[in-house]
JSON list of C-alpha atoms in Angstrom, two decimals:
[
{"chain": "L", "resi": 11, "resn": "UNK", "atom": "CA", "xyz": [107.72, 108.58, 97.44]},
{"chain": "L", "resi": 12, "resn": "UNK", "atom": "CA", "xyz": [110.60, 108.67, 99.91]},
{"chain": "L", "resi": 13, "resn": "UNK", "atom": "CA", "xyz": [111.94, 105.65, 101.79]},
{"chain": "L", "resi": 14, "resn": "UNK", "atom": "CA", "xyz": [113.83, 105.99, 105.07]},
{"chain": "L", "resi": 15, "resn": "UNK", "atom": "CA", "xyz": [117.19, 104.19, 105.12]},
{"chain": "L", "resi": 16, "resn": "UNK", "atom": "CA", "xyz": [115.93, 101.29, 107.27]},
{"chain": "L", "resi": 17, "resn": "UNK", "atom": "CA", "xyz": [112.89, 100.80, 104.99]},
{"chain": "L", "resi": 18, "resn": "UNK", "atom": "CA", "xyz": [115.21, 100.63, 101.98]},
{"chain": "L", "resi": 19, "resn": "UNK", "atom": "CA", "xyz": [117.31, 97.95, 103.69]},
{"chain": "L", "resi": 20, "resn": "UNK", "atom": "CA", "xyz": [114.24, 95.88, 104.58]},
{"chain": "L", "resi": 21, "resn": "UNK", "atom": "CA", "xyz": [112.77, 96.19, 101.09]},
{"chain": "L", "resi": 22, "resn": "UNK", "atom": "CA", "xyz": [116.10, 95.12, 99.59]},
{"chain": "L", "resi": 23, "resn": "UNK", "atom": "CA", "xyz": [115.91, 91.77, 101.38]},
{"chain": "L", "resi": 24, "resn": "UNK", "atom": "CA", "xyz": [112.27, 90.62, 101.48]},
{"chain": "L", "resi": 25, "resn": "UNK", "atom": "CA", "xyz": [111.53, 87.02, 102.42]},
{"chain": "L", "resi": 26, "resn": "UNK", "atom": "CA", "xyz": [110.27, 86.30, 98.86]},
{"chain": "L", "resi": 27, "resn": "UNK", "atom": "CA", "xyz": [109.68, 88.04, 95.55]},
{"chain": "L", "resi": 28, "resn": "UNK", "atom": "CA", "xyz": [105.96, 87.77, 96.27]},
{"chain": "L", "resi": 29, "resn": "UNK", "atom": "CA", "xyz": [106.51, 89.68, 99.54]},
{"chain": "L", "resi": 30, "resn": "UNK", "atom": "CA", "xyz": [108.34, 92.44, 97.66]},
{"chain": "L", "resi": 31, "resn": "UNK", "atom": "CA", "xyz": [105.46, 92.73, 95.17]},
{"chain": "L", "resi": 32, "resn": "UNK", "atom": "CA", "xyz": [102.94, 92.85, 98.01]},
{"chain": "L", "resi": 33, "resn": "UNK", "atom": "CA", "xyz": [104.70, 95.68, 99.82]},
{"chain": "L", "resi": 34, "resn": "UNK", "atom": "CA", "xyz": [105.08, 97.68, 96.59]},
{"chain": "L", "resi": 35, "resn": "UNK", "atom": "CA", "xyz": [101.36, 97.21, 95.90]},
{"chain": "L", "resi": 36, "resn": "UNK", "atom": "CA", "xyz": [100.55, 98.37, 99.45]},
{"chain": "L", "resi": 37, "resn": "UNK", "atom": "CA", "xyz": [102.77, 101.43, 99.04]},
{"chain": "L", "resi": 38, "resn": "UNK", "atom": "CA", "xyz": [100.98, 102.33, 95.79]},
{"chain": "L", "resi": 39, "resn": "UNK", "atom": "CA", "xyz": [97.59, 101.90, 97.46]},
{"chain": "L", "resi": 40, "resn": "UNK", "atom": "CA", "xyz": [98.64, 104.12, 100.37]},
{"chain": "L", "resi": 41, "resn": "UNK", "atom": "CA", "xyz": [100.12, 106.74, 98.05]},
{"chain": "L", "resi": 42, "resn": "UNK", "atom": "CA", "xyz": [96.77, 107.07, 96.27]},
{"chain": "L", "resi": 43, "resn": "UNK", "atom": "CA", "xyz": [94.94, 107.99, 99.53]},
{"chain": "L", "resi": 44, "resn": "UNK", "atom": "CA", "xyz": [97.36, 108.30, 102.46]},
{"chain": "L", "resi": 45, "resn": "UNK", "atom": "CA", "xyz": [94.88, 109.76, 104.94]},
{"chain": "L", "resi": 46, "resn": "UNK", "atom": "CA", "xyz": [92.54, 106.77, 104.59]},
{"chain": "L", "resi": 47, "resn": "UNK", "atom": "CA", "xyz": [94.85, 104.85, 106.95]},
{"chain": "L", "resi": 48, "resn": "UNK", "atom": "CA", "xyz": [94.88, 105.23, 110.76]},
{"chain": "L", "resi": 49, "resn": "UNK", "atom": "CA", "xyz": [97.03, 107.86, 112.44]},
{"chain": "L", "resi": 50, "resn": "UNK", "atom": "CA", "xyz": [99.20, 106.15, 115.09]},
{"chain": "L", "resi": 51, "resn": "UNK", "atom": "CA", "xyz": [101.36, 109.03, 116.29]},
{"chain": "L", "resi": 52, "resn": "UNK", "atom": "CA", "xyz": [102.25, 109.37, 119.94]},
{"chain": "L", "resi": 53, "resn": "UNK", "atom": "CA", "xyz": [100.26, 111.94, 121.93]},
{"chain": "L", "resi": 54, "resn": "UNK", "atom": "CA", "xyz": [101.84, 115.37, 121.51]},
{"chain": "L", "resi": 55, "resn": "UNK", "atom": "CA", "xyz": [103.80, 114.40, 118.38]},
{"chain": "L", "resi": 56, "resn": "UNK", "atom": "CA", "xyz": [103.77, 116.92, 115.56]},
{"chain": "L", "resi": 57, "resn": "UNK", "atom": "CA", "xyz": [104.64, 114.28, 112.92]},
{"chain": "L", "resi": 58, "resn": "UNK", "atom": "CA", "xyz": [101.67, 112.60, 111.28]},
{"chain": "L", "resi": 59, "resn": "UNK", "atom": "CA", "xyz": [102.48, 108.87, 111.39]},
{"chain": "L", "resi": 60, "resn": "UNK", "atom": "CA", "xyz": [100.13, 106.37, 109.75]},
{"chain": "L", "resi": 61, "resn": "UNK", "atom": "CA", "xyz": [100.15, 102.60, 109.31]},
{"chain": "L", "resi": 62, "resn": "UNK", "atom": "CA", "xyz": [98.77, 100.33, 106.61]},
{"chain": "L", "resi": 63, "resn": "UNK", "atom": "CA", "xyz": [98.55, 96.55, 106.59]},
{"chain": "L", "resi": 64, "resn": "UNK", "atom": "CA", "xyz": [98.50, 94.06, 103.75]},
{"chain": "L", "resi": 65, "resn": "UNK", "atom": "CA", "xyz": [97.98, 90.30, 103.97]},
{"chain": "L", "resi": 66, "resn": "UNK", "atom": "CA", "xyz": [101.66, 89.62, 104.84]},
{"chain": "L", "resi": 67, "resn": "UNK", "atom": "CA", "xyz": [103.27, 93.04, 105.30]},
{"chain": "L", "resi": 68, "resn": "UNK", "atom": "CA", "xyz": [102.78, 96.43, 106.87]},
{"chain": "L", "resi": 69, "resn": "UNK", "atom": "CA", "xyz": [104.24, 99.89, 106.42]},
{"chain": "L", "resi": 70, "resn": "UNK", "atom": "CA", "xyz": [104.52, 102.93, 108.62]},
{"chain": "L", "resi": 71, "resn": "UNK", "atom": "CA", "xyz": [104.57, 106.22, 106.74]},
{"chain": "L", "resi": 72, "resn": "UNK", "atom": "CA", "xyz": [104.21, 109.98, 106.88]},
{"chain": "L", "resi": 73, "resn": "UNK", "atom": "CA", "xyz": [102.06, 111.79, 104.31]},
{"chain": "L", "resi": 74, "resn": "UNK", "atom": "CA", "xyz": [103.43, 115.12, 103.12]},
{"chain": "L", "resi": 75, "resn": "UNK", "atom": "CA", "xyz": [103.12, 117.46, 100.14]},
{"chain": "L", "resi": 76, "resn": "UNK", "atom": "CA", "xyz": [101.23, 115.00, 97.93]},
{"chain": "L", "resi": 77, "resn": "UNK", "atom": "CA", "xyz": [103.66, 112.16, 98.62]},
{"chain": "L", "resi": 78, "resn": "UNK", "atom": "CA", "xyz": [104.48, 109.69, 101.38]},
{"chain": "L", "resi": 79, "resn": "UNK", "atom": "CA", "xyz": [107.65, 108.96, 103.30]},
{"chain": "L", "resi": 80, "resn": "UNK", "atom": "CA", "xyz": [107.90, 105.25, 104.14]},
{"chain": "L", "resi": 81, "resn": "UNK", "atom": "CA", "xyz": [109.53, 104.98, 107.54]},
{"chain": "L", "resi": 82, "resn": "UNK", "atom": "CA", "xyz": [109.26, 101.26, 108.30]},
{"chain": "L", "resi": 83, "resn": "UNK", "atom": "CA", "xyz": [108.35, 98.05, 106.50]},
{"chain": "L", "resi": 84, "resn": "UNK", "atom": "CA", "xyz": [107.54, 94.80, 108.29]},
{"chain": "L", "resi": 85, "resn": "UNK", "atom": "CA", "xyz": [106.69, 91.25, 107.34]},
{"chain": "L", "resi": 86, "resn": "UNK", "atom": "CA", "xyz": [103.95, 89.22, 109.01]},
{"chain": "L", "resi": 87, "resn": "UNK", "atom": "CA", "xyz": [104.60, 85.59, 109.80]}
]
């Protein structure tokens, strides 16, 4: 698992400990089956960008070589 710099910064300061646990659980779920989540890349883009949503968080990621690269993390609410 690889986290982009901005994702690392966001994960370092979640709104609550519960939020941090939720995003980690979502990342683990995505890592197990990354292509089960919708592809949201822009038309013509060669990068495969996917998004996954939890109850209070979301992540944007790229699957590659049996791993995922987390590009963005967001909090709902």
